[in-house]
C-alpha positions as a printed Julia matrix, in Angstrom:
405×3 Matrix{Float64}:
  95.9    38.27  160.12
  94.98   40.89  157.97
  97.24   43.59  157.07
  96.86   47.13  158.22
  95.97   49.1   154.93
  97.98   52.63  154.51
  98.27   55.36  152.26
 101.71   54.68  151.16
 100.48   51.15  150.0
  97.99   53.65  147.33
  98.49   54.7   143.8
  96.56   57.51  142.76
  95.89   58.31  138.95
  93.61   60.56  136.77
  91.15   57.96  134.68
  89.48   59.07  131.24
  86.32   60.15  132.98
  88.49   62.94  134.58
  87.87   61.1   137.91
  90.42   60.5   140.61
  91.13   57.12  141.24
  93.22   54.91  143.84
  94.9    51.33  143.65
  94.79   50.08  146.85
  97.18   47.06  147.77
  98.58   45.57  150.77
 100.99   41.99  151.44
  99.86   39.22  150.02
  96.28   41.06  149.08
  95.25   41.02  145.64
  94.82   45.03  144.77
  91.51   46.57  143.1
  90.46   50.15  141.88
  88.25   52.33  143.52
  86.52   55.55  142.72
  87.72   58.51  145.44
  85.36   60.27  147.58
  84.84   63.93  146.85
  85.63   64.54  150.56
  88.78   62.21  150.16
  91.98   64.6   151.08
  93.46   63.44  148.01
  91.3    65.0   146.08
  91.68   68.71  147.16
  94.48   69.54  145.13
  97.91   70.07  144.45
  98.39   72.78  147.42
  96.39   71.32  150.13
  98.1    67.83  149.55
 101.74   67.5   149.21
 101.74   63.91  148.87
 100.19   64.05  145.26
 102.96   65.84  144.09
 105.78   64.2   141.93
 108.82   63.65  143.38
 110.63   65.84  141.01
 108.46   68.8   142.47
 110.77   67.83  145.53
 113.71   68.54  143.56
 113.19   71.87  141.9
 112.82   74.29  144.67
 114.73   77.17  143.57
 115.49   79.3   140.19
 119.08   77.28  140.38
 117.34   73.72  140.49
 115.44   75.01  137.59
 118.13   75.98  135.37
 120.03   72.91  136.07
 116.78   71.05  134.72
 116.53   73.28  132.06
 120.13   72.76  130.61
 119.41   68.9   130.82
 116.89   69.35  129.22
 116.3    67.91  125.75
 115.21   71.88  124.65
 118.8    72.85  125.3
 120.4    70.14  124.06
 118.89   70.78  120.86
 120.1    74.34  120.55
 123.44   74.82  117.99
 126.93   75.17  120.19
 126.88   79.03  119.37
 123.3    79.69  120.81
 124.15   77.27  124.11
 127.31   79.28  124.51
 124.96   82.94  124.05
 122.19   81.17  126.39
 124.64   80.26  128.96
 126.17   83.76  129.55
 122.22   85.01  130.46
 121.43   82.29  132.46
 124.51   82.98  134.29
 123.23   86.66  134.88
 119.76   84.74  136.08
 121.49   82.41  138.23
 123.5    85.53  139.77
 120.38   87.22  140.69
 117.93   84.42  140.98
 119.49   81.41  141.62
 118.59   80.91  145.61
 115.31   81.96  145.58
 112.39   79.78  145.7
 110.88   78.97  141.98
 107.81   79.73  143.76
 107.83   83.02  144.59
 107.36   83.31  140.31
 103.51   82.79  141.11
 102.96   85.43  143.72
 101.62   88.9   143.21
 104.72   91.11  142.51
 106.69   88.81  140.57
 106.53   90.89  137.28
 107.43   94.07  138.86
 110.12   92.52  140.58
 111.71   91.31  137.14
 111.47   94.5   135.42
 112.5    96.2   138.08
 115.3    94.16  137.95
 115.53   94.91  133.76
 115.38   98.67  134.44
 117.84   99.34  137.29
 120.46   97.25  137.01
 120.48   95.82  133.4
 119.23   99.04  131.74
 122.75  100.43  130.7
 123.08   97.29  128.22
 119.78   97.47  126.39
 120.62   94.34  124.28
 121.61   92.58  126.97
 118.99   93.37  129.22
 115.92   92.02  126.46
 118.18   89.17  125.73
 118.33   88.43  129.64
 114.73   89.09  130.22
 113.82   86.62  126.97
 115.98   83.81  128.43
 114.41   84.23  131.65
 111.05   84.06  130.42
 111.96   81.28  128.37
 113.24   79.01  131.41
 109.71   80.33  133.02
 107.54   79.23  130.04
 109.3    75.97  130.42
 108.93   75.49  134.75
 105.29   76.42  133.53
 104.96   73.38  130.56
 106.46   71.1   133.06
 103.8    72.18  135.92
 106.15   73.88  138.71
 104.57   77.3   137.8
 100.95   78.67  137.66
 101.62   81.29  135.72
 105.0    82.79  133.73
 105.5    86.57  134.96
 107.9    87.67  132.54
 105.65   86.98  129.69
 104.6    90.0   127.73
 107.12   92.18  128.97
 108.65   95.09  126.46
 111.87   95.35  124.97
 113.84   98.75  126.17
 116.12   98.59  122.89
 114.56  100.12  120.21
 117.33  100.44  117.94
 118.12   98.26  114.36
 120.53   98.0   112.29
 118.17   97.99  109.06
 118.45  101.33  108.39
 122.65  100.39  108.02
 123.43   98.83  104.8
 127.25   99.04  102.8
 127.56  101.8   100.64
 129.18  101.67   97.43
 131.96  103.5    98.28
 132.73  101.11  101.6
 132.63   97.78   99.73
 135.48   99.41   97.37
 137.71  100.76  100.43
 136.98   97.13  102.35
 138.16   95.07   98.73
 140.91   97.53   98.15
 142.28   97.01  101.68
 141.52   93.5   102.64
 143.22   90.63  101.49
 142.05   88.28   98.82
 140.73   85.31  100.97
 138.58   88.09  103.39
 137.9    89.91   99.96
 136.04   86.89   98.67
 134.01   86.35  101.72
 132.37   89.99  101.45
 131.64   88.87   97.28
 130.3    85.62   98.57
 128.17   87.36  101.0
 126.72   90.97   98.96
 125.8    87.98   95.84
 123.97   85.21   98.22
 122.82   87.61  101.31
 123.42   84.8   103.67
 124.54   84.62  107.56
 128.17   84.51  108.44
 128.1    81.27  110.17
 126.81   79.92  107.0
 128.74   81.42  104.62
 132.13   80.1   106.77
 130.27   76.5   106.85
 129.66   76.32  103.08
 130.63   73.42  101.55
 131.34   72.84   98.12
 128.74   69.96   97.92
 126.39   72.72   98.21
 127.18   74.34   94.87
 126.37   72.15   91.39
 127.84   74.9    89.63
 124.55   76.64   88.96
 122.61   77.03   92.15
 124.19   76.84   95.78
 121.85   75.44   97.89
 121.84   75.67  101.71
 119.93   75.04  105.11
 120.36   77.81  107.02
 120.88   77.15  110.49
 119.18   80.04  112.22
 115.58   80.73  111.85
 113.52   83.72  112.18
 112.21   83.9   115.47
 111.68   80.37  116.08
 110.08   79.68  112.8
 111.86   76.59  111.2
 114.39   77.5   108.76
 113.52   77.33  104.88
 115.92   75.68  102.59
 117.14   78.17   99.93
 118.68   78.15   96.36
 120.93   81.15   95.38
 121.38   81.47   91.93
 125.19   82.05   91.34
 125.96   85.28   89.57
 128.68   85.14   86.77
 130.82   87.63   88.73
 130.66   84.78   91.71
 131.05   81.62   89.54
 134.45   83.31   88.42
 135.47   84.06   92.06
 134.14   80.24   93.22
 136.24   79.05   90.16
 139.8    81.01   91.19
 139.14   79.57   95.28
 138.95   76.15   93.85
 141.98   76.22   91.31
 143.7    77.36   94.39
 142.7    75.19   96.61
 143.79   72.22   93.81
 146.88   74.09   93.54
 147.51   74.37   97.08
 146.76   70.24   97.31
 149.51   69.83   95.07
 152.09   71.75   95.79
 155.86   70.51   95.33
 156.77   71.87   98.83
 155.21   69.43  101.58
 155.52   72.28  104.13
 153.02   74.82  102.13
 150.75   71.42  101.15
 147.52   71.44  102.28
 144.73   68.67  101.81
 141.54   69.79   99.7
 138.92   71.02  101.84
 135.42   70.61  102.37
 134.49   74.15  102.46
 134.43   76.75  100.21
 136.28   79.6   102.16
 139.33   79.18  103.98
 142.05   81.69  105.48
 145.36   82.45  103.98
 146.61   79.22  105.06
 143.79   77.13  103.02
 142.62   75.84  106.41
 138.6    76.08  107.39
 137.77   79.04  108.88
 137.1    78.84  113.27
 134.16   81.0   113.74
 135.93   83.23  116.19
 139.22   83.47  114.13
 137.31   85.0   111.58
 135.74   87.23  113.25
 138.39   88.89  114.68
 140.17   88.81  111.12
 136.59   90.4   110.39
 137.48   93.26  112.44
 141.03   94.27  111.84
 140.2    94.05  108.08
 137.25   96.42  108.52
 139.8    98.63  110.64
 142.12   98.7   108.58
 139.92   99.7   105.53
 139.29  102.78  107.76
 135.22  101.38  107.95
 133.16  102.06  110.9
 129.91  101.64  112.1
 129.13   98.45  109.89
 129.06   95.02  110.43
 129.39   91.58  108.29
 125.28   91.26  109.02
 124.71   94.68  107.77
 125.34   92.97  104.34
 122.52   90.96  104.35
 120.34   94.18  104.36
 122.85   95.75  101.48
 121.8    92.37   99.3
 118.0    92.88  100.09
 118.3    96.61   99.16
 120.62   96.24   96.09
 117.79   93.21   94.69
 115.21   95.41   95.49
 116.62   98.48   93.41
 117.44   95.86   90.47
 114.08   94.65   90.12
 113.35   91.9    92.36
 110.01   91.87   94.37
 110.07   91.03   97.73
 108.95   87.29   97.85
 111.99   86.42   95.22
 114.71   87.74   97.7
 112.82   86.29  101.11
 113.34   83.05   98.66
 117.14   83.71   98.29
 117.65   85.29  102.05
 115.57   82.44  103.96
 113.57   86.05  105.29
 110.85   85.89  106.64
 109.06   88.65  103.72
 107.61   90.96  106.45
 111.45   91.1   107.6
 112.25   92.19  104.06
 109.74   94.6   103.51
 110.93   96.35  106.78
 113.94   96.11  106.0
 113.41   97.71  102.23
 110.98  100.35  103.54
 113.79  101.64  105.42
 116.82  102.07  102.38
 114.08  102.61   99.08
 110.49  103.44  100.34
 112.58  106.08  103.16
 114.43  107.51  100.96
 111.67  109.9    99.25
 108.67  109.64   97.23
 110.76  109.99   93.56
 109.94  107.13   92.0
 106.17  107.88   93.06
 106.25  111.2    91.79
 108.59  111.37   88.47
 106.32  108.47   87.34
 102.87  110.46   88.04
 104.72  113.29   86.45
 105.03  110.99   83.56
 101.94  109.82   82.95
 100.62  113.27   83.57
  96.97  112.09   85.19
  97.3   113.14   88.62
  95.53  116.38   88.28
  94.0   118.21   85.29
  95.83  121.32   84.31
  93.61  123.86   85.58
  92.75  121.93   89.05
  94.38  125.2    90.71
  92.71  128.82   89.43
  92.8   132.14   90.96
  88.88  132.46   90.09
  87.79  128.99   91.26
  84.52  130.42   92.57
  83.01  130.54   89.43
  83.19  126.7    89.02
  80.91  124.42   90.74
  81.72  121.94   93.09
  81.91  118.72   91.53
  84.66  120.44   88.6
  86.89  121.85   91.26
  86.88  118.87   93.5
  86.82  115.61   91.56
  89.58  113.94   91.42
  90.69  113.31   87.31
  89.18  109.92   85.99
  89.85  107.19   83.26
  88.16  108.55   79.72
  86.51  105.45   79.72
  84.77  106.24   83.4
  83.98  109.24   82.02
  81.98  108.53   79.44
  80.24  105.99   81.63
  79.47  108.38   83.92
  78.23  110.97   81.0
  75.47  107.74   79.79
  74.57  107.59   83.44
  73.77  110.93   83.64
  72.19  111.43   80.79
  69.82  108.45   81.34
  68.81  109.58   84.65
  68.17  113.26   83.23
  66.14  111.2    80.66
  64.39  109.43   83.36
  63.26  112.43   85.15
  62.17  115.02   81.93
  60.16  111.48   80.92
């Protein structure tokens, strides 16, 4: 007896000529492909066929079941234990808001007003926050769209409400010497380590001394500029720092071998330690960070605010702006911003005391009480080389030639 053929005995796949295909197979019958008919209800799509949809699709029904996928997802996984710890606290504040709600309601009309109303009313008193929440949303939506649960990715495209940066902040002279007169020696060095290399705090607290050949240190930073990989970079070590790198490892030697087993401590790894020649915890030192900068009697400035005071500080010594996106790992439109705002902002000086210099900017009687007298072209032109103008004497002079001829 023949079997009774049925749909669930069917495998349907896209072939290379685009066309929709079936394997058809029963008990004990050999199987063999055939070509769909146009009219076949398989064929009409995603929407007017729920059986062609993958299993998963059965699975991630809400923003919750989305997240959950997301966080498994090799993407996350990827991500350093600091950003997974920063991207958990937002999707948290997503899940809050979001989490029972079907993932499709993304693709209706009214999604993206619903999300910044959402940004606006309730998450506007934290600026920050609320374009950090808002980026981590559309992230996990960019994703349900690459993964084909989404049309479409609403939040895309939608504004930050903080306007504010920090690179018009930099340390002043005078607040590096209260912060090294106040701090001790092991928080002192970090601030010398940081204003000479103009590197993040999470890698300047993970620097090892295999990084340093006593010339060059050499590091991979491990944040990048808005997604764009990370460039290796080689700091060349001032003398001022090679002295200070010297003194933390005679101490750390020191410390290796002292008499008194208590106060012994193994050599470390890594170039800065606390006052107990232990590697620094990220969070211990920043809150040692803080009451340091509190009690230097600083405020308003931050450990990242250095980076801009090294940018600014190479800038004014000489160095153009590809060298120091070089030593930073910048992106150089980052540090051009960020110079534009401490020595382009500041005034025009430079600009001017050197056109005073050279004394070509204007000739000395561009400005006369009875400038009606002169013609045109000698009150308006603009002062040229004497080289373009005795070029432009010959040319006129030919052409006068020209036309008496």
């Amino acid at each position: 007896m023949k079997p009774k053929k049925s749909w669930k005995h069917s495998f349907h796949k896209q072939m290379a000529t685009k066309a929709v295909g079936f394997f058809q197979h029963a008990l004990r019958l050999k199987g063999r492909w055939q070509n769909a008919d146009k009219d076949d209800p398989w064929n009409r799509g995603l929407d007017d066929n729920p059986k062609l949809r993958r299993e998963s699709f059965d699975i991630v029904r809400t923003v919750a079941d989305l997240i959950q996928l997301y966080t498994a997802s090799g993407s996350f996984r990827g991500l350093s234990a600091a950003s997974k710890k920063s991207y958990q606290l937002y999707l948290d504040s997503i899940l809050t808001k979001f989490g029972a709600s079907p993932l499709k309601m993304f693709d209706e009309r009214g999604a993206r007003t619903l999300i910044r109303q959402w940004r606006d009313n309730e998450l506007a008193s934290r600026p920050r926050t609320a374009d950090a929440t808002i980026a981590i949303l559309r992230l996990i939506l960019n994703f349900a769209v690459d993964e084909e649960y989404l049309y479409r990715n609403p939040a895309a495209g939608l504004g930050c409400i903080h306007t504010i940066t920090r690179r018009d902040i930099i340390w002043t002279d005078g607040q590096i010497a209260a912060f090294l007169s106040k701090a001790p020696r092991h928080l002192s060095r970090v601030l010398l380590l940081a204003i000479w290399t103009g590197q993040r705090q999470a890698d300047l607290i993970n620097l090892k001394w295999e990084a340093y050949d006593g010339r060059y240190i050499m590091l991979q930073p491990r944040k990048s500029y808005r997604g764009k990989p990370a460039r290796r970079v080689k700091v060349l070590v001032a003398e001022e720092l090679r002295k200070i790198l010297k003194e933390i490892n005679l101490e750390q030697i020191a410390r290796a071998n002292d008499p008194n087993p208590k106060k012994r401590r193994p050599q470390p790894d890594y170039i800065l330690t606390n006052s107990r020649g232990i590697p620094w915890v990220l969070e211990g030192f920043k809150g040692a960070w803080r009451k340091a900068v509190a009690h230097a009697g600083l405020s308003g400035v931050t450990f990242h605010d250095l980076r801009g005071t090294f940018i600014t500080l190479s800038h004014r010594a000489g160095a153009s702006i590809m060298e120091i996106a070089e030593a930073t790992g910048h992106d150089e439109k980052e540090c051009e911003r960020i110079i534009r705002k401490h020595y382009l902002a500041a005034g025009g000086e430079p600009v001017v005391m050197k056109l005073e210099a050279a004394k070509r900017f204007a000739p000395k009687n561009w400005l006369r009480a009875n400038a009606e007298k002169f013609d045109a072209k000698e009150r308006h032109t603009a002062p040229r080389h004497p080289r373009m103008s005795t070029r432009f004497e010959q040319i006129s002079a030919a052409r006068q030639a020209r036309l008496d001829g």
